[in-house]
Coordinates of C-alpha atoms and ligand atoms in Angstrom, one line a residue:
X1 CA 68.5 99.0 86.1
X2 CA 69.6 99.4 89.8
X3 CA 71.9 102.2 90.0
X4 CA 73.6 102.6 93.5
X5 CA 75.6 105.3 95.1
X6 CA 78.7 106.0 93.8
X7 CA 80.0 105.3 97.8
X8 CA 77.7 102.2 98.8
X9 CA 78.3 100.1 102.3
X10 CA 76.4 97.2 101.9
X11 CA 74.4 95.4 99.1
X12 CA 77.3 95.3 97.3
X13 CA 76.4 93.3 94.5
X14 CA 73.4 94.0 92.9
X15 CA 71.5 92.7 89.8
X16 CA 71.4 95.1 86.9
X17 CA 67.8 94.6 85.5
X18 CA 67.9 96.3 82.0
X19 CA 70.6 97.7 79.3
X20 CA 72.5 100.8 79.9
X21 CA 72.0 104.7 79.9
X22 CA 68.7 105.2 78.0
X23 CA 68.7 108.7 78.5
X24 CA 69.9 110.0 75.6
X25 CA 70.4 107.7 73.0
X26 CA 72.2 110.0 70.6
X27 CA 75.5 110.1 72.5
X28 CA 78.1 107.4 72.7
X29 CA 77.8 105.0 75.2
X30 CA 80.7 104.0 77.1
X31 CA 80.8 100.9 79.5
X32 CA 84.0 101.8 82.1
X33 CA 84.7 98.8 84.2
X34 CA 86.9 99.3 87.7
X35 CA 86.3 102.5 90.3
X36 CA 89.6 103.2 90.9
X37 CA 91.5 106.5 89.9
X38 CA 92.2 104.9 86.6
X39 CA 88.5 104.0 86.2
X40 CA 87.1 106.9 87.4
X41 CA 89.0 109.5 85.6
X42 CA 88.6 107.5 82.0
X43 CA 85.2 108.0 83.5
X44 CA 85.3 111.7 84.1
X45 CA 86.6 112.8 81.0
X46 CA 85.2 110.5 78.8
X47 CA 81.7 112.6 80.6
X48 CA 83.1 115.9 80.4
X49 CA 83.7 114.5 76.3
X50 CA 80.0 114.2 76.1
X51 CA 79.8 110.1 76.1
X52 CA 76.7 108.7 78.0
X53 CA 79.1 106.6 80.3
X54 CA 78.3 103.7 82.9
X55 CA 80.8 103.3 85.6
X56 CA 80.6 99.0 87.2
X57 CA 82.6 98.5 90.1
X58 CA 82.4 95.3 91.8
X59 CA 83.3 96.7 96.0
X60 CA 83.1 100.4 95.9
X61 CA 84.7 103.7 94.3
X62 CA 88.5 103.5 95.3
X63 CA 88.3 100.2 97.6
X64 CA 91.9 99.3 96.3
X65 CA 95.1 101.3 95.8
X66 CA 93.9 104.0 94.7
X67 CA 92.1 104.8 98.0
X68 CA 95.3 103.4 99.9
X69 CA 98.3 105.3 97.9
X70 CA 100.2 107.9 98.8
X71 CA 99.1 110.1 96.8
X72 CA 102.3 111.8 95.9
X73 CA 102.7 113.4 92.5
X74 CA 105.7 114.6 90.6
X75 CA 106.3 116.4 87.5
X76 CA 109.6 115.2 85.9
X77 CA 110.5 112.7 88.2
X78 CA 109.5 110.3 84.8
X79 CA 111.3 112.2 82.7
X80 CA 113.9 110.8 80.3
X81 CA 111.3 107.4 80.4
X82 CA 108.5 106.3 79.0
X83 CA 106.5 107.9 81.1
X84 CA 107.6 111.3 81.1
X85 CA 105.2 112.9 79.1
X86 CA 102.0 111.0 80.6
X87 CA 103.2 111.9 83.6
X88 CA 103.9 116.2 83.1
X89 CA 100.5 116.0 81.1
X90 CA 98.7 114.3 84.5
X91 CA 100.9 116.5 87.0
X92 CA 99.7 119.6 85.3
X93 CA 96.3 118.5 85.3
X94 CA 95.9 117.4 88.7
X95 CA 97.4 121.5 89.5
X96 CA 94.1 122.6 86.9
X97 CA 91.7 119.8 88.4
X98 CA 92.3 121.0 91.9
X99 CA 91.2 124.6 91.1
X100 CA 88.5 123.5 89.1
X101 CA 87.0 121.0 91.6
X102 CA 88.0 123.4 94.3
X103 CA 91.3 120.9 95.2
X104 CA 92.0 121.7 98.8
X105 CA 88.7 121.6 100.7
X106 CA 87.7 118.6 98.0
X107 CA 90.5 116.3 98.6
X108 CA 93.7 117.6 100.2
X109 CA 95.3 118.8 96.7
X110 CA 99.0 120.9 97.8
X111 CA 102.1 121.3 96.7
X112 CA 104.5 120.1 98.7
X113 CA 108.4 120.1 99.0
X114 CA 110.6 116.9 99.3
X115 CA 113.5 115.5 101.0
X116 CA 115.6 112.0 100.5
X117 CA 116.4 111.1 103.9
X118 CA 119.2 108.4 105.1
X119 CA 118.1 107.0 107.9
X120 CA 119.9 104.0 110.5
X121 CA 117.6 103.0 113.3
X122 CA 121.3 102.1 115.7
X123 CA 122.7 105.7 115.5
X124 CA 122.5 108.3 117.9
X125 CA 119.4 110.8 116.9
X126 CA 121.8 113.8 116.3
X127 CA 124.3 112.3 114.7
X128 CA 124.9 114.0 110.8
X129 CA 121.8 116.0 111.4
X130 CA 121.7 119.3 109.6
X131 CA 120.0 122.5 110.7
X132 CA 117.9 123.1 107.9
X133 CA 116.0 119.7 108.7
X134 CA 112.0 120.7 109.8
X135 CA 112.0 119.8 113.9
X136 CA 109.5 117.1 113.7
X137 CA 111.8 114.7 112.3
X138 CA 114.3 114.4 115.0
X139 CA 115.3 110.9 114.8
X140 CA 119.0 109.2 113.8
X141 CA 118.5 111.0 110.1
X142 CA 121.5 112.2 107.5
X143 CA 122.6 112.7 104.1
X144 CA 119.6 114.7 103.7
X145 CA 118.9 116.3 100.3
X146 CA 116.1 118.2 98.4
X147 CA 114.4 116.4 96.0
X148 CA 111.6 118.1 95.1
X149 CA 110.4 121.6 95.5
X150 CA 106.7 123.2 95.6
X151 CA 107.5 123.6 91.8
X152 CA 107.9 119.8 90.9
X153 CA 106.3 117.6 93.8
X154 CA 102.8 117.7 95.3
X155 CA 99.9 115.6 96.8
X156 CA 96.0 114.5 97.1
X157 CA 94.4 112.4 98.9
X158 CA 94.1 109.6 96.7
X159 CA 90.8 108.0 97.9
X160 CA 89.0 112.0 98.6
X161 CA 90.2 112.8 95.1
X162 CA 88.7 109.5 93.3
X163 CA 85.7 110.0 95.3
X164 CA 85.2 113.9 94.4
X165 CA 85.7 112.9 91.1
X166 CA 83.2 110.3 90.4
X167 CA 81.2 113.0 92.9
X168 CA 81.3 115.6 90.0
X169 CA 81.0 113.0 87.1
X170 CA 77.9 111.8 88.3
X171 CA 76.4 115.4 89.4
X172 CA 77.3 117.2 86.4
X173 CA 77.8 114.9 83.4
X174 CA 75.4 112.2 84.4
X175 CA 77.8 109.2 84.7
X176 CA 75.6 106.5 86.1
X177 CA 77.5 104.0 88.8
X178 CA 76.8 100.4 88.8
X179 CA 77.8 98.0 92.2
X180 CA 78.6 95.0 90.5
X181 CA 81.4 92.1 89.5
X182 CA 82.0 91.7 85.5
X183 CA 82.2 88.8 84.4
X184 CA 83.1 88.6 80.8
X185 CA 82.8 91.1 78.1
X186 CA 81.6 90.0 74.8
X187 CA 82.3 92.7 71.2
X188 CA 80.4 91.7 67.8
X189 CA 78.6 94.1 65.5
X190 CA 79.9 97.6 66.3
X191 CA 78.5 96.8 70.2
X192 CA 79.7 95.9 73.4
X193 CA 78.1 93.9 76.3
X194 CA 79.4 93.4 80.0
X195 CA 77.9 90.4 81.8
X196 CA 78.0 91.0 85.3
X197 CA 77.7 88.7 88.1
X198 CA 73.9 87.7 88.9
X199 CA 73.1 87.6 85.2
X200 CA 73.0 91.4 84.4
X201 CA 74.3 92.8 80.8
X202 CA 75.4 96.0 80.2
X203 CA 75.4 97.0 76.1
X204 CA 77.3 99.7 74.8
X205 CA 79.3 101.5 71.9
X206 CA 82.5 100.9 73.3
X207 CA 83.8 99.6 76.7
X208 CA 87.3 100.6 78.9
X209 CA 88.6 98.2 81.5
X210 CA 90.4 99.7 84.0
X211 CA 90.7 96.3 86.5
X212 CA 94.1 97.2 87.8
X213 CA 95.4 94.0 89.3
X214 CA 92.4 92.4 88.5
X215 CA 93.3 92.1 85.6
X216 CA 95.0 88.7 85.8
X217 CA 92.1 87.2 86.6
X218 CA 89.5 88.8 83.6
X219 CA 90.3 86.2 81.2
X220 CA 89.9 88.6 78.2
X221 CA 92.8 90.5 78.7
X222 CA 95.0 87.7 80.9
X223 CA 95.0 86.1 77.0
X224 CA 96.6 89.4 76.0
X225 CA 98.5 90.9 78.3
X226 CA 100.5 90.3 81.6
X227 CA 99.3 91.9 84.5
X228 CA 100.9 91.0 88.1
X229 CA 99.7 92.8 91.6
X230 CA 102.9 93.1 94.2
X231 CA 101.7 93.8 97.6
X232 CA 102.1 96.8 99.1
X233 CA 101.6 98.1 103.1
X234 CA 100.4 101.5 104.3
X235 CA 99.9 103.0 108.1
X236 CA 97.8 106.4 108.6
X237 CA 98.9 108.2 111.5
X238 CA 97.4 111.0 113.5
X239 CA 100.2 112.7 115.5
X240 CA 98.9 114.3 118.7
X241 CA 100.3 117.7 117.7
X242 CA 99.4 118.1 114.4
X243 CA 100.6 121.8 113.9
X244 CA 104.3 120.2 114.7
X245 CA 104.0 118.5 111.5
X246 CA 105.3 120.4 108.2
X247 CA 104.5 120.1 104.7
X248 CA 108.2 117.6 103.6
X249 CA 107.2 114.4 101.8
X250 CA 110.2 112.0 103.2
X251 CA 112.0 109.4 100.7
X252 CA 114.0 106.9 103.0
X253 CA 116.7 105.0 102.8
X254 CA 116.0 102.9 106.0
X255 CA 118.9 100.6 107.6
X256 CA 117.5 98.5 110.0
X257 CA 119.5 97.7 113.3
X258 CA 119.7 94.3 111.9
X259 CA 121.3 95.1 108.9
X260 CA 120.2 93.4 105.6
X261 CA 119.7 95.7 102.8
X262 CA 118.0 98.9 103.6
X263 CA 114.2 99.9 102.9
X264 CA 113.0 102.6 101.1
X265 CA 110.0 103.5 102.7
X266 CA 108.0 106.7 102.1
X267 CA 106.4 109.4 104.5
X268 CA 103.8 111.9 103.4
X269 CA 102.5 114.6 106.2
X270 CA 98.4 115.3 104.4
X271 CA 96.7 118.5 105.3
X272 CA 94.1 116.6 107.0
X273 CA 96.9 116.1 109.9
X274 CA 97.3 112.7 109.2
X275 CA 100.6 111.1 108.3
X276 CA 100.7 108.7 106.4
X277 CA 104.0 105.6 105.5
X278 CA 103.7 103.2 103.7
X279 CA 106.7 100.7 101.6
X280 CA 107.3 96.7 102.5
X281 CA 106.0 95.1 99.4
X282 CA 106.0 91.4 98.6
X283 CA 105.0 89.3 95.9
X284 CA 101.7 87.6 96.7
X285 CA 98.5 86.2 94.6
X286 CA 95.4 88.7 95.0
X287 CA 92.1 87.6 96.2
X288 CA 89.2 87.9 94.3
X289 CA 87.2 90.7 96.1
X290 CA 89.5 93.7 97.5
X291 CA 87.9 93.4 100.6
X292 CA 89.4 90.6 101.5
X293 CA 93.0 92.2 101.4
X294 CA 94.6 91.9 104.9
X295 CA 97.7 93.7 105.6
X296 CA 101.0 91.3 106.9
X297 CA 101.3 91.8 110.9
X298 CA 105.4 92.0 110.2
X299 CA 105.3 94.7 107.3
X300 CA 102.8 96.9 109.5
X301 CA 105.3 96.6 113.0
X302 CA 108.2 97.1 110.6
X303 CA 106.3 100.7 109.5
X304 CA 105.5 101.5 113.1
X305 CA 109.1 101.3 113.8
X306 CA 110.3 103.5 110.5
X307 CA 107.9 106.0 111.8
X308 CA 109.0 106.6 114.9
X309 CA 112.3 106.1 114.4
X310 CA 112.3 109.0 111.9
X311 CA 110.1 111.7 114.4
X312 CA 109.2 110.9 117.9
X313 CA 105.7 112.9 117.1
X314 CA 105.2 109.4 114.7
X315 CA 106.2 106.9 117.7
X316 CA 103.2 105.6 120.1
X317 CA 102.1 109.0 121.2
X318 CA 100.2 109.1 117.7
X319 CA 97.5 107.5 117.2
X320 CA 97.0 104.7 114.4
X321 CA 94.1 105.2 111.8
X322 CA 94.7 102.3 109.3
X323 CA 96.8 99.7 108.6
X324 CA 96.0 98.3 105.4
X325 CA 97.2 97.0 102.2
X326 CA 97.1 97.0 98.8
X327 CA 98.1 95.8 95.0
X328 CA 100.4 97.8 92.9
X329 CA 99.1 97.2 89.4
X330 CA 102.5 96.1 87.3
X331 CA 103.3 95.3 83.5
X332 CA 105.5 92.9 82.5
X333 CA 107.7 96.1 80.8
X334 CA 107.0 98.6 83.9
X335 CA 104.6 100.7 81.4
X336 CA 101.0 101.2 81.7
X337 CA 98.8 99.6 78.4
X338 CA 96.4 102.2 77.4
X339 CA 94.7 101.7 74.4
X340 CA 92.5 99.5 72.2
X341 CA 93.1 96.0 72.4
X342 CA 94.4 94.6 68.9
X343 CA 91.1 92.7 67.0
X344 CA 88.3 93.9 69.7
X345 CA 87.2 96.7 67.7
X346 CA 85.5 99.1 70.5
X347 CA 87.3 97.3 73.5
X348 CA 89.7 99.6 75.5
X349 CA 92.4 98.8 78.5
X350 CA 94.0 101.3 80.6
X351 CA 95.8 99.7 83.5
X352 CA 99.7 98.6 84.7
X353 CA 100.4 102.2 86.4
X354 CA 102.6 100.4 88.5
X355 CA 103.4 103.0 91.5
X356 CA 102.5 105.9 89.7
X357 CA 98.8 105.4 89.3
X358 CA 97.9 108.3 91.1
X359 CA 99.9 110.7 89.2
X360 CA 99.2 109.4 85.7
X361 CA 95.3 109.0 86.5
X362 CA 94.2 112.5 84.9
X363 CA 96.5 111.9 81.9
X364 CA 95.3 108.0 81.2
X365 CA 91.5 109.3 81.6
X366 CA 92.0 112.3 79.3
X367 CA 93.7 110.6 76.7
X368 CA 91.3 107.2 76.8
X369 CA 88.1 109.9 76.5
X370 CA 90.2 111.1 73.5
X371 CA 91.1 107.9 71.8
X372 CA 87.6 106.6 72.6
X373 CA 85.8 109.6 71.4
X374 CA 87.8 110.9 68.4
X375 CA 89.9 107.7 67.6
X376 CA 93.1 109.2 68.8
X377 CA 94.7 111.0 71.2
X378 CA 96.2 114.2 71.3
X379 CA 96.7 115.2 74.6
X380 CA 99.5 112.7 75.0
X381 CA 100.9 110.6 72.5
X382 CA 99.9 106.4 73.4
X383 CA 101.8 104.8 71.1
X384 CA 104.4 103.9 73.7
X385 CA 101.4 102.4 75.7
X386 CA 99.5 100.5 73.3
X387 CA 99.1 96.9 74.0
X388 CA 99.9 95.7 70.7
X389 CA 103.3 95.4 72.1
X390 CA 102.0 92.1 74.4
X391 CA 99.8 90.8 71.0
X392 CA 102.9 91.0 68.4
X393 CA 105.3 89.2 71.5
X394 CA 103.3 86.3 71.6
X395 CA 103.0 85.6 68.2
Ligands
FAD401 C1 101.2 101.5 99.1 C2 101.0 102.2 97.8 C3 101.3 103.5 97.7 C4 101.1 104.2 96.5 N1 101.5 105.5 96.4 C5 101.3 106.2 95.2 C6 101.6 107.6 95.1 O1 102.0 108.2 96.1 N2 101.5 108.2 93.9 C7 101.0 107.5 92.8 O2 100.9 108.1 91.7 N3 100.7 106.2 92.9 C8 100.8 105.5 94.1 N4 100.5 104.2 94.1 C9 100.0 103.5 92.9 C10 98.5 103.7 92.7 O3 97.8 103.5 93.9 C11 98.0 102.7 91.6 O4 98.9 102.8 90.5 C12 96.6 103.1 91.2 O5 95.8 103.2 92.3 C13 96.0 102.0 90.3 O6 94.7 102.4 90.0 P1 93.7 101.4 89.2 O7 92.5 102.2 89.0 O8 94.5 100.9 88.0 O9 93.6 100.1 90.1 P2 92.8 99.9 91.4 O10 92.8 101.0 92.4 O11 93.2 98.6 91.9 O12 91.3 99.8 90.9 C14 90.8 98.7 90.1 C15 89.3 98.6 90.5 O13 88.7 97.7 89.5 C16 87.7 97.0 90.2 N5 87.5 95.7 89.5 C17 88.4 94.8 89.2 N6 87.8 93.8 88.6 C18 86.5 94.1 88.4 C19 85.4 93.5 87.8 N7 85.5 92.2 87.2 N8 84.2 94.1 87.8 C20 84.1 95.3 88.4 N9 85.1 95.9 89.0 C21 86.3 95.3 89.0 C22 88.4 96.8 91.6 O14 87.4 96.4 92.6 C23 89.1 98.1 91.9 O15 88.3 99.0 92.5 C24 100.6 103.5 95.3 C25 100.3 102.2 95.5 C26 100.4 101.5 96.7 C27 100.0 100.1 96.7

């Protein structure tokens, strides 16, 4: 078998030669299909949980939104949902990960506070302003209020702290990455096989795919369950003075001069000095390979101008990193499907995390490795997740 890199550049798609992880036949092998946070965690844990685990990714670890999020996390901003306890689990986890994995030389792990900002591009830049506002955002700003504190709301970089991740899986629990496009997956007899693109198969106990939008187009579980991408624009920023820049995530609601119905796009200061803003999402169909994704020249000039309109340090003084774009994995129900999909005895999905990917990624992985490994799980209860709810809907 060729085994690449976890971070390759070119010879993307490789042939696997020969079944999976012969090195120790004894454990549990675990096919994870899909490098991104959800992937890679699922991945990590599943490692850490002593399961001989091969990782396929068909581009490279965190091509897609998970190296192109936010990367903002929040403990209870879930709560009274679905969600809430996946997602004070995951918060709680990425806090423990980030000491673990040495979080803020690794990938940019830090608590952070945040404020919800009103914001019209028309009005006079000191109009409603209050004092207590940090001085780099001195645009036309009011009605601002604390929405998270150092307590509740924090950040990573998404695509360092999927990369550090698969980093330590591979290093220390010997998760083995594979460059390549499944195909199909086939169960039968207690075993799984993935076929990937260029006639390679990949055998193994039990298998977890983790395709985020992709999923759509993986005809097992499009016969299962509903997966739609929506479109989603980001900008990275490097401000010339980066010490002006403090440590606020910024929720806006953004009225254009125009008018129309105002925006609500989202600005995270990281401690690499970048800034990053992102929002504008549309629905459009997703190509097949994520590196074909091309941001809309509209929704990135509509970004430059939030960004500068909010702080003059964002305006064209700074300089502009990335503009990209990306495919929010969505349910039809809002609520991530984790779990084993009903008659594929040994055939996992974890996927649908909507805009909360990021945050929930610890939680998903630690719970799959648990459900996977020990036939349930107990750090958080999936029930609420399980993707019978899409099987017994279509009957
Ligand atoms: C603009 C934007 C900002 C966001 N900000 C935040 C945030 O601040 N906080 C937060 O918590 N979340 C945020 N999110 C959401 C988060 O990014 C996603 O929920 C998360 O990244 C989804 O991860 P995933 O692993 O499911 O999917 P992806 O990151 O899309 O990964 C799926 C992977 O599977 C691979 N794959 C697919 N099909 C195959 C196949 N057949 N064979 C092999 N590999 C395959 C793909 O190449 C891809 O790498 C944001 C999203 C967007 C778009």
């Amino acid at each position: 078998m060729i085994l690449k890199s976890p971070f390759p550049a070119a010879n993307r798609f490789v042939t696997i030669q020969a079944t999976m992880n012969k090195t120790n036949p004894s454990k549990k092998q675990v096919v994870v299909i899909g490098g991104g946070v959800i992937g890679v965690c699922t991945a990590y844990f599943l490692s850490k949980k002593g399961a001989a685990v091969t990782l396929i990714e068909q581009s490279s670890i965190a091509c897609a939104a998970s190296g192109k999020a936010g990367g903002f996390l929040a403990l209870d901003w879930c709560d009274g949902g679905a969600l809430s306890s996946l997602a004070r689990t995951s918060f709680n986890l990425h806090r423990s990960l980030a000491q673990e994995l040495n979080g803020k030389e690794a990938y940019g792990y830090r608590p952070l506070n945040t404020l919800s900002l009103s914001v019209t591009e028309s009005e006079n830049p000191s109009r409603g302003r209050k004092q207590t506002l940090p001085d780099w955002i001195d645009g036309p700003v009011k009605s601002q209020r604390t929405i998270g504190t150092t307590e509740t709301t924090a950040q990573v970089h998404p695509q360092l702290f999927t990369r550090k991740l698969v980093e330590t899986a591979v290093a220390e629990y010997g998760v083995k990455v594979v460059i390549g496009k499944v195909k199909s997956v086939e169960t039968g007899g207690g075993k799984v096989t993935a076929v990937v693109d260029g006639g390679g198969v990949i055998d193994g106990d039990a298998v977890v795919l983790a395709l985020g939008p992709w999923s759509s187009k993986f005809t097992l579980l499009s016969s299962v369950i509903n997966v739609h991408g929506v479109k989603a624009h980001s900008l990275v920023l490097e401000p010339r003075d980066k010490d002006a820049i403090s440590a606020h995530a910024l929720f806006l609601s953004y009225q254009q001069a125009h008018g129309g119905q105002p925006m609500d796009p989202e600005i995270y200061p990281r401690p690499t000095g970048e800034v990053y803003v992102c929002g504008m999402s549309s629905q459009e169909d997703i190509p097949d390979d994520p590196e074909q994704i091309e941001p809309n020249p509209d929704s990135i000039r509509v970004l430059k101008r939030v960004a500068g309109t909010v702080s003059s340090h964002l305006g064209e003084q700074s300089q502009v990193k990335a503009e990209q774009a990306c495919f929010l994995p969505c349910t039809d129900d809002n609520v991530p499907v984790i779990g084993e999909i009903p008659g594929m005895k040994g055939c996992y999905v974890a996927t649908g995390h909507s805009c909360w990917g990021i945050l929930n990624g610890p939680a998903t992985g630690a719970a799959m490795a648990e459900l996977v490994m020990d036939g349930c799980s107990a750090i958080v209860d999936l029930t609420r997740f399980s993707p019978a709810r899409f099987v017994k809907r279509r009957r």
